[in-house]
Coordinates of N, CA and C and ligand atoms in Angstrom, one line a residue:
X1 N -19.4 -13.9 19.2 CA -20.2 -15.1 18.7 C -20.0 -16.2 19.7
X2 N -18.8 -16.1 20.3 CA -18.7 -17.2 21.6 C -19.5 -16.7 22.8
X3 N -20.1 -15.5 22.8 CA -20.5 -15.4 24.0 C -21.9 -16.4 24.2
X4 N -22.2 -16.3 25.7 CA -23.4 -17.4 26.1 C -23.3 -18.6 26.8
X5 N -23.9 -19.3 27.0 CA -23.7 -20.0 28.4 C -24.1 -21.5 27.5
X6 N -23.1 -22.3 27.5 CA -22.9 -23.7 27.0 C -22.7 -24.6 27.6
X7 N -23.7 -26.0 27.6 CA -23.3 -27.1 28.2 C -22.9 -28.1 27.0
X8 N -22.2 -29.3 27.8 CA -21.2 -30.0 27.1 C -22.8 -30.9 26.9
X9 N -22.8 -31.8 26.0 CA -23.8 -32.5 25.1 C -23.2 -33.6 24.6
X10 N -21.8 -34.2 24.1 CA -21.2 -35.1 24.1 C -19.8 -34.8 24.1
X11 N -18.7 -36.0 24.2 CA -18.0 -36.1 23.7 C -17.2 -37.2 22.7
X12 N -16.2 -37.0 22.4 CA -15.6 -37.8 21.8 C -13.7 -38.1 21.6
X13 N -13.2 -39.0 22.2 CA -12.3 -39.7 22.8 C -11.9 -39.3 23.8
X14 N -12.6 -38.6 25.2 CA -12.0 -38.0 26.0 C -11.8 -38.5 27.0
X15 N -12.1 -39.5 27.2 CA -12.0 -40.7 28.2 C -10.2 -41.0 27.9
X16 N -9.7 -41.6 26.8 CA -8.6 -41.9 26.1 C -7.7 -40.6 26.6
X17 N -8.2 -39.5 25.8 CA -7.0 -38.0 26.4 C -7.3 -38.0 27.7
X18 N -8.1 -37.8 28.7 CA -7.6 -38.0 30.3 C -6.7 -39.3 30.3
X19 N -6.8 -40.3 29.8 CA -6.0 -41.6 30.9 C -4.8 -41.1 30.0
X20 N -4.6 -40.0 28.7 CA -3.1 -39.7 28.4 C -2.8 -38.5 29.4
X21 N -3.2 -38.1 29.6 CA -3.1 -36.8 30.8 C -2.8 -37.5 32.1
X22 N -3.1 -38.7 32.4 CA -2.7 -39.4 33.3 C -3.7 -39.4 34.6
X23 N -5.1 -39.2 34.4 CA -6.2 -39.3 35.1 C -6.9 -40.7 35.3
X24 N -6.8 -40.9 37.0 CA -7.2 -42.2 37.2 C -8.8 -42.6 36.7
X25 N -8.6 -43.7 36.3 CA -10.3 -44.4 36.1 C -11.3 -43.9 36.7
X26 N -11.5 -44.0 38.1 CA -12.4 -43.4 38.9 C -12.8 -41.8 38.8
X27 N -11.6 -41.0 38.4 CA -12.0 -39.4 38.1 C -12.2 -39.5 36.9
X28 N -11.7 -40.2 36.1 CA -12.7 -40.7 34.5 C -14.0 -40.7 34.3
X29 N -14.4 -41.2 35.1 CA -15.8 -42.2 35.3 C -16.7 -41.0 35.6
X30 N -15.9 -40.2 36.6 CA -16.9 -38.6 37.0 C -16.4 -38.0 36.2
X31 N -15.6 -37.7 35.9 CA -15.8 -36.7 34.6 C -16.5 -36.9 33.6
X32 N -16.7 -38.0 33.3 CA -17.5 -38.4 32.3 C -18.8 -37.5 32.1
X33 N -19.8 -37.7 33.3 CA -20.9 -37.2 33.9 C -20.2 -35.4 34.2
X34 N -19.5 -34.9 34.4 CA -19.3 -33.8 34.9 C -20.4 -32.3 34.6
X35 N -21.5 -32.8 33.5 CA -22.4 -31.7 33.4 C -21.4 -30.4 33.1
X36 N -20.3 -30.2 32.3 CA -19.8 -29.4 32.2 C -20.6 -28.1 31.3
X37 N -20.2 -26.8 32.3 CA -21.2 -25.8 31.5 C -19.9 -24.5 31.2
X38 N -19.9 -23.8 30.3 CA -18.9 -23.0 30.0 C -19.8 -21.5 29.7
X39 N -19.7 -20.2 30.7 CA -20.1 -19.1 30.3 C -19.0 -18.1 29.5
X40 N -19.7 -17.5 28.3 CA -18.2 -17.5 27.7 C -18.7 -16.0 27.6
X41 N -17.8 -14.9 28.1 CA -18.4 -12.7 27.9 C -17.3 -12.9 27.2
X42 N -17.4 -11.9 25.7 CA -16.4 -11.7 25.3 C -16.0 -10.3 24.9
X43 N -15.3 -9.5 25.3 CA -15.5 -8.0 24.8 C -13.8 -7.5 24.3
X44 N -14.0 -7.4 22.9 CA -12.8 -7.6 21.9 C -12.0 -8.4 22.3
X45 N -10.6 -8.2 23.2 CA -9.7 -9.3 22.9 C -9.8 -9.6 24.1
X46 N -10.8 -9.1 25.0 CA -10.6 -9.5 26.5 C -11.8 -10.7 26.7
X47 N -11.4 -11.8 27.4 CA -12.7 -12.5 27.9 C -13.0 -12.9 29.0
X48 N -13.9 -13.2 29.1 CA -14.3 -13.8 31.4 C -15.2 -15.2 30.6
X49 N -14.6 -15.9 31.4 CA -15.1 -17.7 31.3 C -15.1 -18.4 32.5
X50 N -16.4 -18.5 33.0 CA -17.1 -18.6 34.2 C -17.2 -21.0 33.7
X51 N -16.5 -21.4 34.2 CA -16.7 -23.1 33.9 C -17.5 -23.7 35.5
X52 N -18.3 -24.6 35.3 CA -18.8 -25.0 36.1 C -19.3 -26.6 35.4
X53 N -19.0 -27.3 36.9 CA -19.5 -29.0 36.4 C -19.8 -29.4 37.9
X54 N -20.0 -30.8 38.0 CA -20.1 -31.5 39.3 C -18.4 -31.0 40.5
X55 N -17.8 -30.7 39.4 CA -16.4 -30.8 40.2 C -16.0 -29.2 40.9
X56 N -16.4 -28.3 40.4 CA -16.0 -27.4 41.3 C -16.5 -26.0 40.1
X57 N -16.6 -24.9 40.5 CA -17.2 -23.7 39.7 C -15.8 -22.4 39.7
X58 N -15.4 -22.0 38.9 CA -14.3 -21.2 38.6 C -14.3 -20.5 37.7
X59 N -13.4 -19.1 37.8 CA -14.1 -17.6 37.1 C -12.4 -17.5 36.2
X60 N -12.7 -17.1 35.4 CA -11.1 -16.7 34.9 C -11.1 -15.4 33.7
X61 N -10.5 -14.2 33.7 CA -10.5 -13.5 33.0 C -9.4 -13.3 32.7
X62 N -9.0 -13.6 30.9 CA -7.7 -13.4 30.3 C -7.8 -12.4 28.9
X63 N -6.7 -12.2 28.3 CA -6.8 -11.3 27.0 C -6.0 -12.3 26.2
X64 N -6.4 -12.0 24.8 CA -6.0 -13.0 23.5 C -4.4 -12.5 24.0
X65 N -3.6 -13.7 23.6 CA -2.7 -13.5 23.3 C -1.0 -13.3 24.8
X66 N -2.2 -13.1 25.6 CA -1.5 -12.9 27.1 C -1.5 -14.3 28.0
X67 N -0.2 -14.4 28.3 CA -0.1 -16.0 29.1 C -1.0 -15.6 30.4
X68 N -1.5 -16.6 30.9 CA -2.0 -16.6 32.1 C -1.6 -18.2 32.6
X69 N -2.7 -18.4 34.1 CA -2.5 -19.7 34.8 C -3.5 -20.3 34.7
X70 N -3.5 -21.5 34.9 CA -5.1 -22.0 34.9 C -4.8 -23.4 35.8
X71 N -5.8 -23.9 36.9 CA -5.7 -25.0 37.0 C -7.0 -25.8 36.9
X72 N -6.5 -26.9 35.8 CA -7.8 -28.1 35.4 C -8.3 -28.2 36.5
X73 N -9.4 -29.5 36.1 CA -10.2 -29.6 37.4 C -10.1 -30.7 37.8
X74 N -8.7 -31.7 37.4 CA -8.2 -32.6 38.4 C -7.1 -32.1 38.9
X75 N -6.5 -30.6 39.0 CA -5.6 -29.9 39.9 C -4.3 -30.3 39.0
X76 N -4.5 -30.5 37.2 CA -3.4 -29.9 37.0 C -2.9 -28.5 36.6
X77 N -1.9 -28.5 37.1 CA -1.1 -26.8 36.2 C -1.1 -26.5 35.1
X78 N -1.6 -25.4 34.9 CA -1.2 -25.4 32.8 C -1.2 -23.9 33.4
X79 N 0.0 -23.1 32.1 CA 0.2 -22.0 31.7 C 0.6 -21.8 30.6
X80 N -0.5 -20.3 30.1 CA -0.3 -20.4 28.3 C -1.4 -19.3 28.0
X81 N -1.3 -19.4 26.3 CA -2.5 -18.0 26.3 C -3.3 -18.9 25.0
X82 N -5.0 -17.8 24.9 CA -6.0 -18.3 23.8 C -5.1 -17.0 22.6
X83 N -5.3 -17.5 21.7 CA -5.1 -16.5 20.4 C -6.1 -16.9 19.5
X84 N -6.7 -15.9 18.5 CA -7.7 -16.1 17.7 C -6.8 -16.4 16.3
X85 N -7.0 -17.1 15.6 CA -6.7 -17.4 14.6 C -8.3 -17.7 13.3
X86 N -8.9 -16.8 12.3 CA -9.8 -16.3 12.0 C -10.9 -16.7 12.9
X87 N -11.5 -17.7 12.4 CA -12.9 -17.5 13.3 C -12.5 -18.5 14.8
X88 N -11.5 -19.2 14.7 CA -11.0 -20.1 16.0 C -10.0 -20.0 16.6
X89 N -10.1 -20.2 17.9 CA -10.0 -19.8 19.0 C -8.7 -21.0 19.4
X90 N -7.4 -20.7 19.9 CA -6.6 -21.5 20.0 C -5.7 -21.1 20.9
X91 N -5.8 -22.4 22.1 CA -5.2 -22.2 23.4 C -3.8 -23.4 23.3
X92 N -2.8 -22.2 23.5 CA -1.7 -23.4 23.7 C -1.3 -23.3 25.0
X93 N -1.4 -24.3 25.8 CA -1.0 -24.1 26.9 C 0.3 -25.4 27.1
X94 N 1.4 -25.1 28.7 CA 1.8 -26.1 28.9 C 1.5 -26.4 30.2
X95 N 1.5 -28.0 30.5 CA 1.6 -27.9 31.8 C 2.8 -28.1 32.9
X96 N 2.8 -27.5 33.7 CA 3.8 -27.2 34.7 C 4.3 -28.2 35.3
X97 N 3.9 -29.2 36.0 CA 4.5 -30.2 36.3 C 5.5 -31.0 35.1
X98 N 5.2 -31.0 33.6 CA 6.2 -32.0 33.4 C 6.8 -31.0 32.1
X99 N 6.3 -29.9 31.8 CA 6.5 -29.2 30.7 C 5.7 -30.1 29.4
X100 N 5.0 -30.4 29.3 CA 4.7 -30.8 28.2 C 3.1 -30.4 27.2
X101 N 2.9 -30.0 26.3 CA 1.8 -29.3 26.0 C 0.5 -29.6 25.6
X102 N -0.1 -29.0 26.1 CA -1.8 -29.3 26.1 C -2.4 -28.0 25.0
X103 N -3.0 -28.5 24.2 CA -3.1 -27.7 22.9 C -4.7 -27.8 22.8
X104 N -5.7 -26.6 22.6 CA -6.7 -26.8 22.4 C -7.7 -25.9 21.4
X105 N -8.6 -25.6 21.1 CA -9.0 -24.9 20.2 C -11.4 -25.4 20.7
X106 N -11.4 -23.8 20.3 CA -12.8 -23.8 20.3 C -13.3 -23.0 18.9
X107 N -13.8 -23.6 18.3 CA -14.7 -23.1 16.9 C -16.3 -23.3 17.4
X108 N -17.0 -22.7 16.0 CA -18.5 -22.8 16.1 C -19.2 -23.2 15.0
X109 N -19.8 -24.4 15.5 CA -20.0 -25.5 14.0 C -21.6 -26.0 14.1
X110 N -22.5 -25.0 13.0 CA -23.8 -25.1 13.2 C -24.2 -25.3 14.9
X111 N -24.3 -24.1 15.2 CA -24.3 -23.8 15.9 C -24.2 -24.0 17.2
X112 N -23.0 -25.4 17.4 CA -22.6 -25.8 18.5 C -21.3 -25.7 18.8
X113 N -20.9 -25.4 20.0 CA -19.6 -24.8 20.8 C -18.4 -26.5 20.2
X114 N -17.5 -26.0 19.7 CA -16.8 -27.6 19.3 C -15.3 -27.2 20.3
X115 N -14.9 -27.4 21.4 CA -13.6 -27.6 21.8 C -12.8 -29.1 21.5
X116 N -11.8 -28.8 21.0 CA -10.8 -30.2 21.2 C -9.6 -29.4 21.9
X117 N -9.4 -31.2 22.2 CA -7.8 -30.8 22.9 C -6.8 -32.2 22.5
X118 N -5.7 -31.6 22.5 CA -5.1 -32.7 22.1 C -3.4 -32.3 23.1
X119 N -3.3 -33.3 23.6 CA -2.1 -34.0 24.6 C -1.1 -35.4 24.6
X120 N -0.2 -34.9 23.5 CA 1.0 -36.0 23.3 C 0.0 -37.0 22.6
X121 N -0.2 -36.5 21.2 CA -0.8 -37.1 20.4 C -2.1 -38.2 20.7
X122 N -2.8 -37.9 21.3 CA -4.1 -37.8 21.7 C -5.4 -36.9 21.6
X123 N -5.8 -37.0 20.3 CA -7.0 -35.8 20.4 C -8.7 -36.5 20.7
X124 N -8.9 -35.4 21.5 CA -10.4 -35.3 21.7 C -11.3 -34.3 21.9
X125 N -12.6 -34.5 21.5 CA -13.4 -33.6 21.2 C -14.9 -33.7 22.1
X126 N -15.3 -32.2 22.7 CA -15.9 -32.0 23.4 C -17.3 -31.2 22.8
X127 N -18.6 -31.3 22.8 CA -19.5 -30.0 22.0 C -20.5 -30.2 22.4
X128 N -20.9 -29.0 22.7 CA -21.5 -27.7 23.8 C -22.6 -26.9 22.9
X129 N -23.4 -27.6 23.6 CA -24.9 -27.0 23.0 C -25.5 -25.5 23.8
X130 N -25.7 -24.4 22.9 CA -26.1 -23.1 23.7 C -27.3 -23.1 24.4
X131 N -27.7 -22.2 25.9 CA -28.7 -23.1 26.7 C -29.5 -21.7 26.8
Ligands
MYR201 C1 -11.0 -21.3 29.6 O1 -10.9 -20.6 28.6 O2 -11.8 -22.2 29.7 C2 -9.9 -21.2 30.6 C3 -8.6 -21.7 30.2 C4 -8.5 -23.2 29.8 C5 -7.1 -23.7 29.7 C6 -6.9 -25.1 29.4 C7 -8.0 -25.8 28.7 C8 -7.7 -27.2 28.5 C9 -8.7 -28.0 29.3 C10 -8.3 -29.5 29.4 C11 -9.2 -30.3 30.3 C12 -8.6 -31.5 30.8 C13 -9.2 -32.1 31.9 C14 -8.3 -33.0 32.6

C-alpha cells in the first residue's frame, strides 16, 4: 500500500525540526522548495526507496527491522532500522555524529503519504500526494 511514487505537497513545522537538527537558514530556505519525491517498491519485509529533490537523487534498499545507514541530504549520519507496527511504518534512527535520535514514521491518511519526524522534541510533518 506504500508502494508508488510520491511527491511532498506540504509541510508542517519543518522549518523549526531542521533549525533543531541544526541546519543553517540558507539550506532551510532550499529545502523548503526541495520538490521532494519518494518512490516507495515494497515486496513483504524488503523495500527499495528511490528519494529525489533539488538536492541530490539516492537509491536505498533495506528490510523491516534490519539496521542500515543512511545519509540525509544535508550530509547527516543516521543509523537505524523501519519496523511496521500495524498499518505504520516506524523508523528509529540515530544519528552518528552526536548519538542522539531522529524518530520517524510514515502512515496513509485518505490517501496521502503522512511522514513525521521528530528530533529532541521537535515534531514535524511532511505529506505526499501519489503522482
Ligand atoms: C527512507 O526510507 O526514505 C530511507 C531511510 C530514511 C532514514 C531517515 C529518515 C529521516 C529523514 C529526516 C530528514 C531530515 C532532513 C534534514
Amino acid at each position: 500500500a506504500f508502494n508508488g511514487t510520491w511527491k511532498v505537497d506540504r509541510s508542517e513545522n519543518y522549518d523549526k525540526f531542521m533549525e533543531q537538527m541544526g541546519i543553517n537558514l540558507m539550506k532551510r530556505k532550499l529545502a523548503e522548495h526541495d520538490n521532494l519525491k519518494i518512490i516507495i517498491e515494497q515486496n513483504g519485509d524488503k523495500f527499495h526507496v528511490k528519494e529525489s529533490s533539488t538536492f541530490r537523487t539516492k537509491e536505498i534498499d533495506f528490510t523491516l527491522g534490519v539496521q542500515f545507514e543512511y545519509d540525509l541530504a544535508d550530509g547527516t549520519e543516521v543509523a537505524g532500522a523501519w519496523e511496521m507496527e500495524g498499518d505504520m511504518l516506524k523508523g528509529k534512527f540515530t544519528r552518528k555524529d552526536n548519538g542522539k535520535a531522529l524518530n520517524t514514521t510514515r502512515t496513509l491518511v485518505g490517501g496521502e503519504l503522512v511522514q513525521t519526524y521528530n528530533y529532541e522534541g521537535v515534531d514535524a510533518k511532511r505529506i505526499f500526494k501519489k503522482q
